[in-house]
Amino acid sequence: MQFEVLGPILVRDDEAEILQIAQGLPQVLLALLLLKANLPIPADRLIDWLWHGKPPKSARSNLKTYVALLRAALTPGSLPVRTAGNGYLLVMEPDSLDATIFGRLAAGGRQAVRDHDLVGASRLFERALSMWQGEALHGLDLRGELANWAHRLEDERLSVSEDLVDVKLALGRHNDTIGDLLSHTARHPLRERGHAQLMLALYRSGRQSEALDTYHRLSHTLVGQTGVKPGLHVRELHAKILNAHPSLAHGPLETSMSGFHT
Protein backbone atom coordinates (compact mmCIF):
# COMPACT_ATOMS: atom_id res chain seq x y z
CA MET A 1 0.00 0.00 0.00
CA GLN A 2 1.26 3.46 -0.92
CA PHE A 3 0.22 6.79 0.56
CA GLU A 4 0.55 10.07 -1.32
CA VAL A 5 0.55 13.58 0.14
CA LEU A 6 2.61 15.42 -2.51
CA GLY A 7 -0.58 16.59 -4.16
CA PRO A 8 -4.12 15.44 -3.32
CA ILE A 9 -4.08 12.81 -0.58
CA LEU A 10 -4.32 9.36 -2.18
CA VAL A 11 -3.95 5.72 -1.17
CA ARG A 12 -3.01 3.05 -3.71
CA ASP A 13 -3.18 -0.71 -3.23
CA ASP A 14 -0.44 -3.14 -4.24
CA GLU A 15 -1.68 -3.02 -7.87
CA ALA A 16 -1.45 0.82 -7.84
CA GLU A 17 -5.23 1.13 -7.91
CA ILE A 18 -6.57 4.17 -6.04
CA LEU A 19 -8.61 3.32 -2.96
CA GLN A 20 -11.64 5.49 -2.30
CA ILE A 21 -11.38 7.47 0.94
CA ALA A 22 -14.41 9.47 2.02
CA GLN A 23 -13.84 13.18 1.52
CA GLY A 24 -13.80 15.72 4.30
CA LEU A 25 -12.81 14.82 7.84
CA PRO A 26 -11.97 11.16 7.10
CA GLN A 27 -9.26 12.37 4.70
CA VAL A 28 -8.07 14.93 7.25
CA LEU A 29 -7.87 12.14 9.85
CA LEU A 30 -5.83 10.03 7.43
CA ALA A 31 -3.44 12.94 6.87
CA LEU A 32 -3.00 13.40 10.63
CA LEU A 33 -2.28 9.71 11.09
CA LEU A 34 0.26 9.86 8.24
CA LEU A 35 1.92 12.88 9.82
CA LYS A 36 2.48 10.83 12.99
CA ALA A 37 2.82 7.44 11.29
CA ASN A 38 3.67 4.53 13.61
CA LEU A 39 3.09 6.73 16.65
CA PRO A 40 -0.04 6.51 18.81
CA ILE A 41 -2.13 9.67 18.88
CA PRO A 42 -4.56 10.13 21.79
CA ALA A 43 -8.17 10.45 20.73
CA ASP A 44 -8.48 13.77 22.55
CA ARG A 45 -5.62 15.22 20.48
CA LEU A 46 -7.13 13.96 17.24
CA ILE A 47 -10.44 15.51 18.19
CA ASP A 48 -8.72 18.81 18.94
CA TRP A 49 -6.91 18.76 15.59
CA LEU A 50 -9.95 17.66 13.57
CA TRP A 51 -12.24 20.37 14.93
CA HIS A 52 -9.59 23.03 15.67
CA GLY A 53 -10.34 23.19 19.37
CA LYS A 54 -14.12 23.48 18.93
CA PRO A 55 -15.42 19.90 18.74
CA PRO A 56 -19.12 19.06 18.61
CA LYS A 57 -20.66 17.00 21.39
CA SER A 58 -20.65 14.01 19.05
CA ALA A 59 -16.91 14.35 18.32
CA ARG A 60 -15.81 11.12 19.96
CA SER A 61 -18.53 9.13 18.24
CA ASN A 62 -17.73 10.85 14.93
CA LEU A 63 -14.05 10.00 15.32
CA LYS A 64 -14.88 6.32 15.76
CA THR A 65 -17.00 6.51 12.60
CA TYR A 66 -14.15 8.07 10.61
CA VAL A 67 -11.74 5.40 11.85
CA ALA A 68 -14.20 2.71 10.77
CA LEU A 69 -14.48 4.32 7.33
CA LEU A 70 -10.70 4.34 6.95
CA ARG A 71 -10.40 0.73 8.02
CA ALA A 72 -13.11 -0.30 5.54
CA ALA A 73 -11.45 1.61 2.68
CA LEU A 74 -7.91 0.34 3.16
CA THR A 75 -6.60 -3.02 1.97
CA PRO A 76 -8.71 -5.96 3.19
CA GLY A 77 -6.88 -8.39 5.39
CA SER A 78 -4.72 -5.77 7.06
CA LEU A 79 -5.38 -3.34 9.85
CA PRO A 80 -3.14 -0.32 9.24
CA VAL A 81 -5.26 1.91 11.49
CA ARG A 82 -5.01 0.35 14.92
CA THR A 83 -6.37 1.17 18.33
CA ALA A 84 -3.57 2.19 20.71
CA GLY A 85 -4.66 2.76 24.27
CA ASN A 86 -7.11 5.63 24.19
CA GLY A 87 -6.15 6.63 20.66
CA TYR A 88 -5.08 5.35 17.24
CA LEU A 89 -2.01 4.86 15.10
CA LEU A 90 -1.31 4.15 11.46
CA VAL A 91 1.13 1.28 10.90
CA MET A 92 3.21 2.00 7.82
CA GLU A 93 6.55 1.06 6.25
CA PRO A 94 8.79 4.14 5.72
CA ASP A 95 8.84 3.82 1.92
CA SER A 96 5.04 3.63 1.81
CA LEU A 97 4.81 7.44 1.96
CA ASP A 98 5.78 9.52 -1.08
CA ALA A 99 7.05 12.37 1.12
CA THR A 100 9.57 9.99 2.73
CA ILE A 101 10.82 8.82 -0.67
CA PHE A 102 11.05 12.41 -1.85
CA GLY A 103 13.19 13.31 1.16
CA ARG A 104 15.47 10.31 0.61
CA LEU A 105 15.98 11.18 -3.07
CA ALA A 106 16.70 14.82 -2.19
CA ALA A 107 19.26 13.77 0.42
CA GLY A 108 20.85 11.47 -2.13
CA GLY A 109 21.09 14.29 -4.63
CA ARG A 110 22.80 16.55 -2.11
CA GLN A 111 25.25 13.80 -1.23
CA ALA A 112 26.00 13.33 -4.93
CA VAL A 113 26.81 17.05 -5.17
CA ARG A 114 29.23 16.70 -2.26
CA ASP A 115 30.76 13.74 -4.09
CA HIS A 116 31.11 15.89 -7.25
CA ASP A 117 28.73 13.60 -9.16
CA LEU A 118 26.65 16.36 -10.74
CA VAL A 119 25.02 14.16 -13.37
CA GLY A 120 23.91 11.73 -10.67
CA ALA A 121 22.69 14.61 -8.53
CA SER A 122 20.65 15.97 -11.41
CA ARG A 123 18.93 12.63 -11.91
CA LEU A 124 18.11 12.25 -8.23
CA PHE A 125 16.71 15.78 -7.92
CA GLU A 126 14.61 15.28 -11.05
CA ARG A 127 13.25 11.99 -9.70
CA ALA A 128 12.39 13.67 -6.41
CA LEU A 129 10.54 16.53 -8.08
CA SER A 130 8.69 14.19 -10.44
CA MET A 131 6.87 12.73 -7.44
CA TRP A 132 4.88 15.91 -6.94
CA GLN A 133 1.34 15.99 -8.37
CA GLY A 134 0.27 19.43 -7.10
CA GLU A 135 0.39 21.33 -3.84
CA ALA A 136 1.00 19.24 -0.73
CA LEU A 137 -2.24 17.87 0.74
CA HIS A 138 -4.19 19.73 -1.91
CA GLY A 139 -7.91 19.89 -1.29
CA LEU A 140 -7.79 19.48 2.49
CA ASP A 141 -8.72 22.13 5.03
CA LEU A 142 -5.18 22.91 6.12
CA ARG A 143 -4.86 24.37 9.58
CA GLY A 144 -2.63 23.78 12.56
CA GLU A 145 -0.45 20.68 12.33
CA LEU A 146 -1.40 19.88 8.73
CA ALA A 147 -0.78 23.45 7.56
CA ASN A 148 2.68 23.34 9.14
CA TRP A 149 3.45 19.99 7.49
CA ALA A 150 2.29 21.19 4.08
CA HIS A 151 4.40 24.34 4.45
CA ARG A 152 7.50 22.30 5.33
CA LEU A 153 6.97 20.01 2.35
CA GLU A 154 6.46 22.92 -0.03
CA ASP A 155 9.56 24.69 1.28
CA GLU A 156 11.63 21.55 0.72
CA ARG A 157 10.21 21.25 -2.78
CA LEU A 158 11.40 24.79 -3.54
CA SER A 159 14.83 24.04 -2.11
CA VAL A 160 15.20 20.89 -4.20
CA SER A 161 14.11 22.70 -7.36
CA GLU A 162 16.78 25.33 -6.67
CA ASP A 163 19.35 22.62 -5.92
CA LEU A 164 18.60 21.17 -9.35
CA VAL A 165 19.13 24.59 -10.96
CA ASP A 166 22.50 24.89 -9.21
CA VAL A 167 23.53 21.56 -10.69
CA LYS A 168 22.34 22.53 -14.18
CA LEU A 169 24.29 25.80 -13.96
CA ALA A 170 27.40 23.90 -12.91
CA LEU A 171 26.92 21.56 -15.90
CA GLY A 172 26.66 24.50 -18.30
CA ARG A 173 22.94 24.00 -18.93
CA HIS A 174 22.05 27.63 -18.15
CA ASN A 175 19.75 27.99 -21.18
CA ASP A 176 17.65 25.10 -19.88
CA THR A 177 16.95 26.88 -16.60
CA ILE A 178 15.78 30.33 -17.69
CA GLY A 179 12.14 29.55 -18.45
CA ASP A 180 11.59 27.71 -15.17
CA LEU A 181 13.43 30.40 -13.22
CA LEU A 182 11.31 33.17 -14.73
CA SER A 183 8.19 31.35 -13.53
CA HIS A 184 9.80 30.51 -10.20
CA THR A 185 10.80 34.09 -9.40
CA ALA A 186 7.40 35.39 -10.48
CA ARG A 187 5.71 33.01 -8.01
CA HIS A 188 8.26 33.75 -5.26
CA PRO A 189 9.26 37.40 -5.66
CA LEU A 190 11.10 37.54 -2.30
CA ARG A 191 13.17 34.39 -2.74
CA GLU A 192 16.74 35.59 -3.22
CA ARG A 193 18.30 32.28 -4.21
CA GLY A 194 16.08 31.85 -7.26
CA HIS A 195 16.74 35.42 -8.36
CA ALA A 196 20.50 34.94 -8.00
CA GLN A 197 20.25 31.81 -10.13
CA LEU A 198 18.23 33.65 -12.78
CA MET A 199 20.77 36.46 -12.83
CA LEU A 200 23.59 34.00 -13.42
CA ALA A 201 21.69 32.00 -16.05
CA LEU A 202 20.80 35.14 -17.98
CA TYR A 203 24.36 36.44 -17.79
CA ARG A 204 25.82 33.16 -19.02
CA SER A 205 23.33 33.22 -21.88
CA GLY A 206 24.60 36.60 -23.05
CA ARG A 207 21.69 38.57 -21.55
CA GLN A 208 23.58 40.87 -19.18
CA SER A 209 21.03 43.69 -19.17
CA GLU A 210 18.22 41.28 -18.26
CA ALA A 211 20.37 39.85 -15.47
CA LEU A 212 20.84 43.38 -14.07
CA ASP A 213 17.12 44.08 -14.44
CA THR A 214 16.41 40.94 -12.40
CA TYR A 215 18.55 42.28 -9.57
CA HIS A 216 16.85 45.68 -9.62
CA ARG A 217 13.41 44.07 -9.61
CA LEU A 218 14.35 41.92 -6.61
CA SER A 219 15.85 44.88 -4.76
CA HIS A 220 12.79 47.02 -5.38
CA THR A 221 10.46 44.26 -4.18
CA LEU A 222 12.48 43.46 -1.07
CA VAL A 223 12.86 47.07 0.01
CA GLY A 224 9.20 47.78 -0.69
CA GLN A 225 7.83 44.75 1.15
CA THR A 226 10.38 44.08 3.88
CA GLY A 227 12.46 47.24 4.16
CA VAL A 228 15.76 45.37 3.59
CA LYS A 229 18.15 45.15 0.67
CA PRO A 230 19.20 41.89 -1.01
CA GLY A 231 21.76 39.84 0.89
CA LEU A 232 25.49 40.12 0.47
CA HIS A 233 25.80 37.21 -1.96
CA VAL A 234 23.26 38.70 -4.36
CA ARG A 235 24.82 42.15 -4.13
CA GLU A 236 28.25 40.68 -4.89
CA LEU A 237 26.82 38.73 -7.82
CA HIS A 238 25.24 41.94 -9.12
CA ALA A 239 28.60 43.73 -8.93
CA LYS A 240 30.33 40.91 -10.81
CA ILE A 241 27.70 40.95 -13.54
CA LEU A 242 27.95 44.72 -13.80
CA ASN A 243 31.70 44.41 -14.34
CA ALA A 244 31.52 41.23 -16.47
CA HIS A 245 33.79 39.42 -14.04
CA PRO A 246 35.47 36.45 -15.76
CA SER A 247 34.72 34.11 -12.83
CA LEU A 248 31.05 34.08 -13.86
CA ALA A 249 31.63 32.46 -17.23
CA HIS A 250 31.95 28.88 -16.01
CA GLY A 251 33.24 26.78 -13.17
CA PRO A 252 31.84 25.46 -9.89
CA LEU A 253 28.47 26.26 -8.37
CA GLU A 254 28.02 29.99 -8.03
CA THR A 255 25.10 29.82 -5.65
CA SER A 256 25.15 28.09 -2.27
CA MET A 257 23.34 24.77 -1.96
CA SER A 258 21.95 25.96 1.37
CA GLY A 259 21.46 29.71 0.92
CA PHE A 260 18.74 32.22 0.09
CA HIS A 261 15.68 30.63 1.67
CA THR A 262 13.84 33.94 1.98
mmCIF file of C-alpha atoms in Angstrom:
data_model
loop_
_atom_site.group_PDB
_atom_site.id
_atom_site.type_symbol
_atom_site.label_atom_id
_atom_site.label_comp_id
_atom_site.label_asym_id
_atom_site.label_seq_id
_atom_site.Cartn_x
_atom_site.Cartn_y
_atom_site.Cartn_z
ATOM 1 C CA MET A 1 0.000 0.000 0.000
ATOM 2 C CA GLN A 2 1.262 3.460 -0.924
ATOM 3 C CA PHE A 3 0.216 6.791 0.563
ATOM 4 C CA GLU A 4 0.555 10.069 -1.316
ATOM 5 C CA VAL A 5 0.550 13.582 0.142
ATOM 6 C CA LEU A 6 2.613 15.419 -2.506
ATOM 7 C CA GLY A 7 -0.583 16.586 -4.160
ATOM 8 C CA PRO A 8 -4.117 15.436 -3.318
ATOM 9 C CA ILE A 9 -4.083 12.810 -0.584
ATOM 10 C CA LEU A 10 -4.323 9.363 -2.175
ATOM 11 C CA VAL A 11 -3.955 5.720 -1.173
ATOM 12 C CA ARG A 12 -3.008 3.048 -3.706
ATOM 13 C CA ASP A 13 -3.182 -0.706 -3.231
ATOM 14 C CA ASP A 14 -0.444 -3.140 -4.235
ATOM 15 C CA GLU A 15 -1.683 -3.018 -7.867
ATOM 16 C CA ALA A 16 -1.447 0.824 -7.836
ATOM 17 C CA GLU A 17 -5.234 1.129 -7.911
ATOM 18 C CA ILE A 18 -6.575 4.171 -6.041
ATOM 19 C CA LEU A 19 -8.606 3.325 -2.956
ATOM 20 C CA GLN A 20 -11.638 5.485 -2.297
ATOM 21 C CA ILE A 21 -11.376 7.467 0.938
ATOM 22 C CA ALA A 22 -14.414 9.467 2.019
ATOM 23 C CA GLN A 23 -13.837 13.177 1.521
ATOM 24 C CA GLY A 24 -13.801 15.724 4.296
ATOM 25 C CA LEU A 25 -12.807 14.823 7.842
ATOM 26 C CA PRO A 26 -11.975 11.159 7.099
ATOM 27 C CA GLN A 27 -9.260 12.372 4.704
ATOM 28 C CA VAL A 28 -8.070 14.928 7.248
ATOM 29 C CA LEU A 29 -7.869 12.145 9.847
ATOM 30 C CA LEU A 30 -5.825 10.026 7.434
ATOM 31 C CA ALA A 31 -3.440 12.937 6.872
ATOM 32 C CA LEU A 32 -3.001 13.400 10.626
ATOM 33 C CA LEU A 33 -2.276 9.708 11.091
ATOM 34 C CA LEU A 34 0.259 9.862 8.244
ATOM 35 C CA LEU A 35 1.924 12.880 9.822
ATOM 36 C CA LYS A 36 2.484 10.830 12.987
ATOM 37 C CA ALA A 37 2.816 7.438 11.292
ATOM 38 C CA ASN A 38 3.671 4.527 13.615
ATOM 39 C CA LEU A 39 3.095 6.732 16.652
ATOM 40 C CA PRO A 40 -0.036 6.505 18.811
ATOM 41 C CA ILE A 41 -2.133 9.669 18.877
ATOM 42 C CA PRO A 42 -4.559 10.129 21.789
ATOM 43 C CA ALA A 43 -8.166 10.450 20.733
ATOM 44 C CA ASP A 44 -8.478 13.773 22.553
ATOM 45 C CA ARG A 45 -5.623 15.216 20.485
ATOM 46 C CA LEU A 46 -7.129 13.960 17.243
ATOM 47 C CA ILE A 47 -10.444 15.507 18.193
ATOM 48 C CA ASP A 48 -8.722 18.807 18.943
ATOM 49 C CA TRP A 49 -6.908 18.757 15.585
ATOM 50 C CA LEU A 50 -9.950 17.661 13.567
ATOM 51 C CA TRP A 51 -12.238 20.371 14.926
ATOM 52 C CA HIS A 52 -9.590 23.027 15.673
ATOM 53 C CA GLY A 53 -10.342 23.188 19.372
ATOM 54 C CA LYS A 54 -14.118 23.481 18.933
ATOM 55 C CA PRO A 55 -15.418 19.899 18.741
ATOM 56 C CA PRO A 56 -19.123 19.059 18.611
ATOM 57 C CA LYS A 57 -20.662 17.003 21.393
ATOM 58 C CA SER A 58 -20.653 14.015 19.052
ATOM 59 C CA ALA A 59 -16.908 14.354 18.320
ATOM 60 C CA ARG A 60 -15.806 11.115 19.964
ATOM 61 C CA SER A 61 -18.528 9.131 18.236
ATOM 62 C CA ASN A 62 -17.731 10.845 14.935
ATOM 63 C CA LEU A 63 -14.046 9.997 15.322
ATOM 64 C CA LYS A 64 -14.882 6.323 15.760
ATOM 65 C CA THR A 65 -17.003 6.508 12.598
ATOM 66 C CA TYR A 66 -14.150 8.066 10.608
ATOM 67 C CA VAL A 67 -11.743 5.400 11.854
ATOM 68 C CA ALA A 68 -14.198 2.711 10.769
ATOM 69 C CA LEU A 69 -14.482 4.321 7.330
ATOM 70 C CA LEU A 70 -10.701 4.343 6.947
ATOM 71 C CA ARG A 71 -10.403 0.728 8.015
ATOM 72 C CA ALA A 72 -13.111 -0.295 5.540
ATOM 73 C CA ALA A 73 -11.454 1.613 2.681
ATOM 74 C CA LEU A 74 -7.914 0.339 3.158
ATOM 75 C CA THR A 75 -6.602 -3.019 1.968
ATOM 76 C CA PRO A 76 -8.709 -5.964 3.190
ATOM 77 C CA GLY A 77 -6.882 -8.387 5.391
ATOM 78 C CA SER A 78 -4.716 -5.769 7.056
ATOM 79 C CA LEU A 79 -5.380 -3.344 9.851
ATOM 80 C CA PRO A 80 -3.140 -0.319 9.245
ATOM 81 C CA VAL A 81 -5.263 1.912 11.489
ATOM 82 C CA ARG A 82 -5.005 0.355 14.915
ATOM 83 C CA THR A 83 -6.371 1.169 18.327
ATOM 84 C CA ALA A 84 -3.573 2.187 20.706
ATOM 85 C CA GLY A 85 -4.658 2.758 24.271
ATOM 86 C CA ASN A 86 -7.114 5.631 24.189
ATOM 87 C CA GLY A 87 -6.149 6.626 20.657
ATOM 88 C CA TYR A 88 -5.082 5.354 17.245
ATOM 89 C CA LEU A 89 -2.006 4.857 15.105
ATOM 90 C CA LEU A 90 -1.313 4.147 11.460
ATOM 91 C CA VAL A 91 1.128 1.277 10.902
ATOM 92 C CA MET A 92 3.212 2.005 7.820
ATOM 93 C CA GLU A 93 6.545 1.064 6.248
ATOM 94 C CA PRO A 94 8.789 4.143 5.717
ATOM 95 C CA ASP A 95 8.840 3.823 1.920
ATOM 96 C CA SER A 96 5.044 3.631 1.809
ATOM 97 C CA LEU A 97 4.808 7.442 1.956
ATOM 98 C CA ASP A 98 5.777 9.525 -1.077
ATOM 99 C CA ALA A 99 7.052 12.369 1.122
ATOM 100 C CA THR A 100 9.566 9.988 2.728
ATOM 101 C CA ILE A 101 10.817 8.816 -0.667
ATOM 102 C CA PHE A 102 11.050 12.414 -1.845
ATOM 103 C CA GLY A 103 13.187 13.307 1.156
ATOM 104 C CA ARG A 104 15.472 10.314 0.607
ATOM 105 C CA LEU A 105 15.984 11.183 -3.074
ATOM 106 C CA ALA A 106 16.698 14.821 -2.191
ATOM 107 C CA ALA A 107 19.258 13.766 0.416
ATOM 108 C CA GLY A 108 20.855 11.469 -2.126
ATOM 109 C CA GLY A 109 21.087 14.294 -4.629
ATOM 110 C CA ARG A 110 22.805 16.547 -2.113
ATOM 111 C CA GLN A 111 25.254 13.797 -1.232
ATOM 112 C CA ALA A 112 25.996 13.331 -4.929
ATOM 113 C CA VAL A 113 26.811 17.049 -5.170
ATOM 114 C CA ARG A 114 29.227 16.703 -2.258
ATOM 115 C CA ASP A 115 30.761 13.736 -4.087
ATOM 116 C CA HIS A 116 31.111 15.885 -7.253
ATOM 117 C CA ASP A 117 28.731 13.602 -9.165
ATOM 118 C CA LEU A 118 26.648 16.360 -10.741
ATOM 119 C CA VAL A 119 25.017 14.159 -13.375
ATOM 120 C CA GLY A 120 23.909 11.727 -10.668
ATOM 121 C CA ALA A 121 22.691 14.611 -8.528
ATOM 122 C CA SER A 122 20.646 15.972 -11.413
ATOM 123 C CA ARG A 123 18.931 12.629 -11.915
ATOM 124 C CA LEU A 124 18.110 12.251 -8.228
ATOM 125 C CA PHE A 125 16.713 15.775 -7.922
ATOM 126 C CA GLU A 126 14.609 15.282 -11.045
ATOM 127 C CA ARG A 127 13.252 11.987 -9.704
ATOM 128 C CA ALA A 128 12.393 13.670 -6.406
ATOM 129 C CA LEU A 129 10.540 16.531 -8.075
ATOM 130 C CA SER A 130 8.685 14.194 -10.441
ATOM 131 C CA MET A 131 6.871 12.733 -7.439
ATOM 132 C CA TRP A 132 4.876 15.913 -6.938
ATOM 133 C CA GLN A 133 1.341 15.995 -8.373
ATOM 134 C CA GLY A 134 0.274 19.427 -7.105
ATOM 135 C CA GLU A 135 0.390 21.328 -3.838
ATOM 136 C CA ALA A 136 1.002 19.243 -0.728
ATOM 137 C CA LEU A 137 -2.239 17.870 0.741
ATOM 138 C CA HIS A 138 -4.186 19.725 -1.914
ATOM 139 C CA GLY A 139 -7.915 19.892 -1.288
ATOM 140 C CA LEU A 140 -7.795 19.482 2.488
ATOM 141 C CA ASP A 141 -8.724 22.133 5.030
ATOM 142 C CA LEU A 142 -5.176 22.908 6.115
ATOM 143 C CA ARG A 143 -4.861 24.374 9.581
ATOM 144 C CA GLY A 144 -2.631 23.783 12.562
ATOM 145 C CA GLU A 145 -0.454 20.680 12.334
ATOM 146 C CA LEU A 146 -1.400 19.878 8.730
ATOM 147 C CA ALA A 147 -0.781 23.447 7.562
ATOM 148 C CA ASN A 148 2.681 23.343 9.144
ATOM 149 C CA TRP A 149 3.453 19.995 7.492
ATOM 150 C CA ALA A 150 2.290 21.191 4.084
ATOM 151 C CA HIS A 151 4.397 24.342 4.454
ATOM 152 C CA ARG A 152 7.504 22.296 5.329
ATOM 153 C CA LEU A 153 6.970 20.010 2.349
ATOM 154 C CA GLU A 154 6.464 22.925 -0.033
ATOM 155 C CA ASP A 155 9.557 24.687 1.278
ATOM 156 C CA GLU A 156 11.627 21.554 0.720
ATOM 157 C CA ARG A 157 10.210 21.252 -2.781
ATOM 158 C CA LEU A 158 11.404 24.787 -3.543
ATOM 159 C CA SER A 159 14.829 24.041 -2.105
ATOM 160 C CA VAL A 160 15.204 20.889 -4.202
ATOM 161 C CA SER A 161 14.106 22.704 -7.364
ATOM 162 C CA GLU A 162 16.780 25.327 -6.670
ATOM 163 C CA ASP A 163 19.348 22.619 -5.917
ATOM 164 C CA LEU A 164 18.597 21.171 -9.351
ATOM 165 C CA VAL A 165 19.128 24.587 -10.960
ATOM 166 C CA ASP A 166 22.496 24.893 -9.211
ATOM 167 C CA VAL A 167 23.526 21.564 -10.693
ATOM 168 C CA LYS A 168 22.342 22.534 -14.177
ATOM 169 C CA LEU A 169 24.287 25.795 -13.964
ATOM 170 C CA ALA A 170 27.402 23.897 -12.913
ATOM 171 C CA LEU A 171 26.919 21.559 -15.901
ATOM 172 C CA GLY A 172 26.664 24.502 -18.296
ATOM 173 C CA ARG A 173 22.937 24.001 -18.928
ATOM 174 C CA HIS A 174 22.052 27.629 -18.151
ATOM 175 C CA ASN A 175 19.753 27.994 -21.184
ATOM 176 C CA ASP A 176 17.651 25.102 -19.878
ATOM 177 C CA THR A 177 16.951 26.882 -16.597
ATOM 178 C CA ILE A 178 15.776 30.330 -17.686
ATOM 179 C CA GLY A 179 12.137 29.547 -18.449
ATOM 180 C CA ASP A 180 11.591 27.708 -15.173
ATOM 181 C CA LEU A 181 13.433 30.400 -13.222
ATOM 182 C CA LEU A 182 11.312 33.170 -14.728
ATOM 183 C CA SER A 183 8.187 31.345 -13.525
ATOM 184 C CA HIS A 184 9.803 30.510 -10.195
ATOM 185 C CA THR A 185 10.803 34.092 -9.397
ATOM 186 C CA ALA A 186 7.395 35.394 -10.475
ATOM 187 C CA ARG A 187 5.712 33.015 -8.009
ATOM 188 C CA HIS A 188 8.256 33.750 -5.260
ATOM 189 C CA PRO A 189 9.263 37.399 -5.660
ATOM 190 C CA LEU A 190 11.104 37.539 -2.303
ATOM 191 C CA ARG A 191 13.169 34.385 -2.741
ATOM 192 C CA GLU A 192 16.739 35.585 -3.217
ATOM 193 C CA ARG A 193 18.301 32.283 -4.210
ATOM 194 C CA GLY A 194 16.079 31.849 -7.259
ATOM 195 C CA HIS A 195 16.743 35.424 -8.359
ATOM 196 C CA ALA A 196 20.499 34.937 -7.998
ATOM 197 C CA GLN A 197 20.247 31.807 -10.131
ATOM 198 C CA LEU A 198 18.233 33.648 -12.777
ATOM 199 C CA MET A 199 20.772 36.463 -12.830
ATOM 200 C CA LEU A 200 23.594 34.004 -13.416
ATOM 201 C CA ALA A 201 21.691 31.997 -16.046
ATOM 202 C CA LEU A 202 20.798 35.137 -17.981
ATOM 203 C CA TYR A 203 24.361 36.439 -17.795
ATOM 204 C CA ARG A 204 25.822 33.156 -19.016
ATOM 205 C CA SER A 205 23.329 33.218 -21.882
ATOM 206 C CA GLY A 206 24.596 36.597 -23.052
ATOM 207 C CA ARG A 207 21.693 38.572 -21.549
ATOM 208 C CA GLN A 208 23.580 40.867 -19.175
ATOM 209 C CA SER A 209 21.032 43.686 -19.172
ATOM 210 C CA GLU A 210 18.222 41.275 -18.256
ATOM 211 C CA ALA A 211 20.371 39.855 -15.470
ATOM 212 C CA LEU A 212 20.836 43.375 -14.071
ATOM 213 C CA ASP A 213 17.118 44.080 -14.440
ATOM 214 C CA THR A 214 16.412 40.945 -12.400
ATOM 215 C CA TYR A 215 18.546 42.283 -9.572
ATOM 216 C CA HIS A 216 16.849 45.684 -9.616
ATOM 217 C CA ARG A 217 13.412 44.071 -9.608
ATOM 218 C CA LEU A 218 14.354 41.916 -6.613
ATOM 219 C CA SER A 219 15.853 44.878 -4.760
ATOM 220 C CA HIS A 220 12.791 47.017 -5.377
ATOM 221 C CA THR A 221 10.462 44.260 -4.178
ATOM 222 C CA LEU A 222 12.485 43.455 -1.073
ATOM 223 C CA VAL A 223 12.861 47.073 0.010
ATOM 224 C CA GLY A 224 9.201 47.781 -0.690
ATOM 225 C CA GLN A 225 7.827 44.755 1.150
ATOM 226 C CA THR A 226 10.382 44.084 3.876
ATOM 227 C CA GLY A 227 12.465 47.239 4.161
ATOM 228 C CA VAL A 228 15.760 45.371 3.592
ATOM 229 C CA LYS A 229 18.148 45.153 0.669
ATOM 230 C CA PRO A 230 19.195 41.888 -1.006
ATOM 231 C CA GLY A 231 21.761 39.839 0.890
ATOM 232 C CA LEU A 232 25.486 40.122 0.475
ATOM 233 C CA HIS A 233 25.799 37.211 -1.962
ATOM 234 C CA VAL A 234 23.256 38.699 -4.364
ATOM 235 C CA ARG A 235 24.818 42.147 -4.130
ATOM 236 C CA GLU A 236 28.246 40.683 -4.887
ATOM 237 C CA LEU A 237 26.822 38.733 -7.818
ATOM 238 C CA HIS A 238 25.243 41.937 -9.124
ATOM 239 C CA ALA A 239 28.602 43.732 -8.930
ATOM 240 C CA LYS A 240 30.335 40.910 -10.806
ATOM 241 C CA ILE A 241 27.696 40.949 -13.542
ATOM 242 C CA LEU A 242 27.946 44.723 -13.802
ATOM 243 C CA ASN A 243 31.698 44.405 -14.337
ATOM 244 C CA ALA A 244 31.523 41.233 -16.467
ATOM 245 C CA HIS A 245 33.794 39.422 -14.041
ATOM 246 C CA PRO A 246 35.469 36.450 -15.756
ATOM 247 C CA SER A 247 34.723 34.111 -12.833
ATOM 248 C CA LEU A 248 31.046 34.079 -13.855
ATOM 249 C CA ALA A 249 31.628 32.461 -17.234
ATOM 250 C CA HIS A 250 31.951 28.877 -16.015
ATOM 251 C CA GLY A 251 33.239 26.780 -13.171
ATOM 252 C CA PRO A 252 31.843 25.460 -9.887
ATOM 253 C CA LEU A 253 28.466 26.265 -8.374
ATOM 254 C CA GLU A 254 28.021 29.991 -8.031
ATOM 255 C CA THR A 255 25.096 29.817 -5.650
ATOM 256 C CA SER A 256 25.148 28.094 -2.275
ATOM 257 C CA MET A 257 23.339 24.768 -1.956
ATOM 258 C CA SER A 258 21.954 25.963 1.368
ATOM 259 C CA GLY A 259 21.456 29.711 0.921
ATOM 260 C CA PHE A 260 18.739 32.220 0.091
ATOM 261 C CA HIS A 261 15.680 30.628 1.673
ATOM 262 C CA THR A 262 13.843 33.938 1.977
#
